[in-house]
GROMACS .gro file of C-alpha atoms in nm:
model
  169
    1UNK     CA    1   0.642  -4.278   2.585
    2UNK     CA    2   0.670  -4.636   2.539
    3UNK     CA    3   0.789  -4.892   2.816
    4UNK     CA    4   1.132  -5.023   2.791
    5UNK     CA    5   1.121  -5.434   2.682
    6UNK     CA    6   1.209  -5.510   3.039
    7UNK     CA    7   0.900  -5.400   3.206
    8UNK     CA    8   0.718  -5.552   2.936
    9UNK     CA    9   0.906  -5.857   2.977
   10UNK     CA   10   0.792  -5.793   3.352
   11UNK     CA   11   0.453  -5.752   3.289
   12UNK     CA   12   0.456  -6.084   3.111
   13UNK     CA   13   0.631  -6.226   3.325
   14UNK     CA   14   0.366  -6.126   3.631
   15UNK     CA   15   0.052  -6.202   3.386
   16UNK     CA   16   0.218  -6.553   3.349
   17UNK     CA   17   0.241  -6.656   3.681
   18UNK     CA   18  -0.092  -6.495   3.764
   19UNK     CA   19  -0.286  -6.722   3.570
   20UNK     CA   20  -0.062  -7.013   3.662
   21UNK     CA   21  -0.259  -7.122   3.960
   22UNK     CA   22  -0.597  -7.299   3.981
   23UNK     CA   23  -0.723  -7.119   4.262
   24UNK     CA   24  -0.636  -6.812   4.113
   25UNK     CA   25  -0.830  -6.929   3.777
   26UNK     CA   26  -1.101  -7.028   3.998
   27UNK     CA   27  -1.136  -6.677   4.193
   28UNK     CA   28  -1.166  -6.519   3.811
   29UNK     CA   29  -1.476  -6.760   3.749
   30UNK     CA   30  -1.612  -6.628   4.093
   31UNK     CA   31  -1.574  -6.304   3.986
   32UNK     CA   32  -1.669  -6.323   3.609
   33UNK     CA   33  -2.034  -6.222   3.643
   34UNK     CA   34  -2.086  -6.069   3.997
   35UNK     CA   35  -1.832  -5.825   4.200
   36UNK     CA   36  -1.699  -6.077   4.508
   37UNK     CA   37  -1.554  -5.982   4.803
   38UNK     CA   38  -1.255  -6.099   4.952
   39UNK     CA   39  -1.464  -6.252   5.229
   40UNK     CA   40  -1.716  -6.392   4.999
   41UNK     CA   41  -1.426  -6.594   4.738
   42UNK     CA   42  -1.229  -6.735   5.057
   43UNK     CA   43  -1.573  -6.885   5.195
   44UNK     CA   44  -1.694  -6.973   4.827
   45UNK     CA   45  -1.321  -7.136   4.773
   46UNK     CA   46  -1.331  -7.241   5.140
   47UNK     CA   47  -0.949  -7.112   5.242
   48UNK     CA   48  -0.853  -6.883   5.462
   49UNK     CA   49  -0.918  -6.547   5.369
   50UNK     CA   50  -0.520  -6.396   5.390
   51UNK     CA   51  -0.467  -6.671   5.167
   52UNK     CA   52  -0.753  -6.558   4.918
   53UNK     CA   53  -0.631  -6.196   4.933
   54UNK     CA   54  -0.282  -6.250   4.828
   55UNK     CA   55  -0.421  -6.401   4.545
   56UNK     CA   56  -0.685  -6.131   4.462
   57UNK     CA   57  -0.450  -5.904   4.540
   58UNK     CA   58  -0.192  -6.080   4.302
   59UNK     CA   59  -0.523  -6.079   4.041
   60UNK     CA   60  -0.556  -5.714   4.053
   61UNK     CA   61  -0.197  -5.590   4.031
   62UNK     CA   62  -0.172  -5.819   3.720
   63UNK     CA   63  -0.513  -5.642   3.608
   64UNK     CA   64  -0.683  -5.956   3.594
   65UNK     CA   65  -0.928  -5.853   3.907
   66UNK     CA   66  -1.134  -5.507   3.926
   67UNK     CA   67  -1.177  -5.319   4.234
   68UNK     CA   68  -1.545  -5.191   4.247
   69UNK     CA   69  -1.664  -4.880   4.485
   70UNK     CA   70  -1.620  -4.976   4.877
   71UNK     CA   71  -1.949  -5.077   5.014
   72UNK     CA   72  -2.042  -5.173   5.356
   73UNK     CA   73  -2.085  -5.476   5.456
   74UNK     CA   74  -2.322  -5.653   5.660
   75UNK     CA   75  -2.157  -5.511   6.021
   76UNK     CA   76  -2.095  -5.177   5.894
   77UNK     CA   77  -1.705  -5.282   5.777
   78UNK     CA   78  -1.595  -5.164   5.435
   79UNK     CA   79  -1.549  -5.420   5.178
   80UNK     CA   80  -1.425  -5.387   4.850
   81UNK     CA   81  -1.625  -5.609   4.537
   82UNK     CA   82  -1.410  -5.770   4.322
   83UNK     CA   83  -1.476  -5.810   3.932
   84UNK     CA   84  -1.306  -6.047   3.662
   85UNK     CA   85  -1.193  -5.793   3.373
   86UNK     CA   86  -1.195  -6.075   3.119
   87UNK     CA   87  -0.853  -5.985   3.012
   88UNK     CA   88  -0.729  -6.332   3.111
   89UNK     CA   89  -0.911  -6.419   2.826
   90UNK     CA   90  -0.671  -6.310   2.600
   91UNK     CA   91  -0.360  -6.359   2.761
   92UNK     CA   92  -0.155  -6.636   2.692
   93UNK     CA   93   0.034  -6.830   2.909
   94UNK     CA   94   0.339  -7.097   2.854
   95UNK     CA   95   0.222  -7.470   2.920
   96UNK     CA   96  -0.113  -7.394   3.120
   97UNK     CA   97  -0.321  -7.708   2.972
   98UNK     CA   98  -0.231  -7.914   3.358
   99UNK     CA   99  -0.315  -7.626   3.527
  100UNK     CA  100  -0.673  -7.537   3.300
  101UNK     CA  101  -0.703  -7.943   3.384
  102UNK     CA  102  -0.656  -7.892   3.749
  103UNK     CA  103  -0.887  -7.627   3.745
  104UNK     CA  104  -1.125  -7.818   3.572
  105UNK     CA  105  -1.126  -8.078   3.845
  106UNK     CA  106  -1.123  -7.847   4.125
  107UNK     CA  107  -1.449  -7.659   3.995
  108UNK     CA  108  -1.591  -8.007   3.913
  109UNK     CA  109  -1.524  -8.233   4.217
  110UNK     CA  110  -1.826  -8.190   4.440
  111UNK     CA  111  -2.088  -8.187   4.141
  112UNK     CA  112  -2.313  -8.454   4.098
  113UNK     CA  113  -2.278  -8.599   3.743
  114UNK     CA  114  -2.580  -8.482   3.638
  115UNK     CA  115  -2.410  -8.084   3.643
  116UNK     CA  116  -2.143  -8.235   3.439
  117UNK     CA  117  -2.164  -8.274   3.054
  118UNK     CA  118  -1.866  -8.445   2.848
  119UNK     CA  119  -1.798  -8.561   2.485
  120UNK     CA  120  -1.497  -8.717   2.413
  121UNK     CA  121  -1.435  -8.818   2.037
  122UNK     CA  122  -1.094  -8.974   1.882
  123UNK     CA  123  -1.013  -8.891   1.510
  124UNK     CA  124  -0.714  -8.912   1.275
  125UNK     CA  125  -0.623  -8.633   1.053
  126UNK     CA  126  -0.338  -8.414   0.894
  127UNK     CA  127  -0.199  -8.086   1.072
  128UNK     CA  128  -0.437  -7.902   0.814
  129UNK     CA  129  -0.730  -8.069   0.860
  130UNK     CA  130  -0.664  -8.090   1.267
  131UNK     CA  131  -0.551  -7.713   1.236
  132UNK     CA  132  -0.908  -7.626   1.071
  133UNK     CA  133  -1.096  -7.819   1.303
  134UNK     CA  134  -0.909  -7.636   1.605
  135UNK     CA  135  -0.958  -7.297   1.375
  136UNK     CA  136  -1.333  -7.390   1.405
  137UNK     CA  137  -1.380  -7.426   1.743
  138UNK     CA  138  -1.218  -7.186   1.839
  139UNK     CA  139  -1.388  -6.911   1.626
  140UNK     CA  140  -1.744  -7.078   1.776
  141UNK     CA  141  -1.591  -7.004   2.161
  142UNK     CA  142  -1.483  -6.644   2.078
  143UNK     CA  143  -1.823  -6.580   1.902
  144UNK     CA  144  -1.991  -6.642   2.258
  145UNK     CA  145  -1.691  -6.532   2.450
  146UNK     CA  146  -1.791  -6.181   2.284
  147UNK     CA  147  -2.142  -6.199   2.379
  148UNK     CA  148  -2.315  -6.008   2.701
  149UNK     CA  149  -2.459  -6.214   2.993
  150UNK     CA  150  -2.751  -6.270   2.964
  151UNK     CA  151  -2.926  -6.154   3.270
  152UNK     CA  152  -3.148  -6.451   3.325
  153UNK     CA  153  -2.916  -6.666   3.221
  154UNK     CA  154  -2.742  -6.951   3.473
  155UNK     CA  155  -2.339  -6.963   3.483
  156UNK     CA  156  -2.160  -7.231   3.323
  157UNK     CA  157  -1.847  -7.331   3.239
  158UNK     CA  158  -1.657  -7.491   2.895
  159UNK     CA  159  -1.322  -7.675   2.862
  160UNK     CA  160  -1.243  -7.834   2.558
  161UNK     CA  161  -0.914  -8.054   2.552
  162UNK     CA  162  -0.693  -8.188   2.240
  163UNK     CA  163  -0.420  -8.431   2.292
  164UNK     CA  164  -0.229  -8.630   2.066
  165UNK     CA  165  -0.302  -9.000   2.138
  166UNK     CA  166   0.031  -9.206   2.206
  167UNK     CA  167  -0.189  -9.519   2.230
  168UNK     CA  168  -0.328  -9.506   1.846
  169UNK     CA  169   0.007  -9.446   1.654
   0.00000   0.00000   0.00000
């Protein structure tokens, strides 16, 4: 049986506002190649952790965050792993670029500049030729995007930005 278009509309909705918050975005990076607690991502993020679990818990009702087995932790409590699902990948969301930027800036503030690579480059062309060059790109990130970890590899991030220029017209 098929949902009616309101809980779809719903689940939209809830996906939408999900992924509209950096620290949110930033617990999915935690969580993208090793199962975090809810302890460990409040530390890691350094709030408190009833604030991190409303948002994992908002990440996991959205089914942007997987719940692994309970373990125990290192007193003998049970804790629950948490593990990005990637989905978030694929979802799109209504005028995120200021929140992937504050994201961005969040994950990068405390990193010495040598951790930081950037290329910035200015051109002029024509929707088609801007629209292939986009086309490009992207096809190169969801070539990789599709690729395993590898397991000796080191975690790293990518954002790529394009803006019109107001000050070149």
């Amino acid at each position: 049986m098929k949902p009616a278009p309101e809980s779809d509309d719903a689940d939209l909705v809830a996906k939408g506002r999900a992924l509209s918050s950096p620290i949110r975005l930033r617990i999915l990076r935690l969580c993208l190649h090793q199962a975090r607690t809810n302890k460990e991502i409040a530390e890691l993020l350094g709030i408190n952790p009833a604030s991190s679990l409303h948002h994992v818990r908002t990440l996991v009702r959205t089914g942007f965050l997987l719940a692994e087995e309970r373990r125990k932790g290192r007193r003998g409590a049970a804790e629950v792993p948490y593990i990005a699902s990637r989905k978030s990948w694929s979802t799109s969301v209504d005028n995120v670029a200021p929140i992937l930027i504050e994201t961005f800036v969040q994950e990068t503030r405390d990193l010495p500049p040598e951790d930081i690579e950037v290329w910035r480059l200015g051109v002029k062309f024509n929707a088609a030729r801007r629209q292939e060059m986009l086309g490009k790109l992207r096809a190169v990130l969801d070539e990789y995007m599709a690729l395993p970890a590898d397991d000796d590899g080191v975690a790293t991030s990518l954002m790529i930005a394009h803006h019109r220029d107001p000050t070149a017209d």
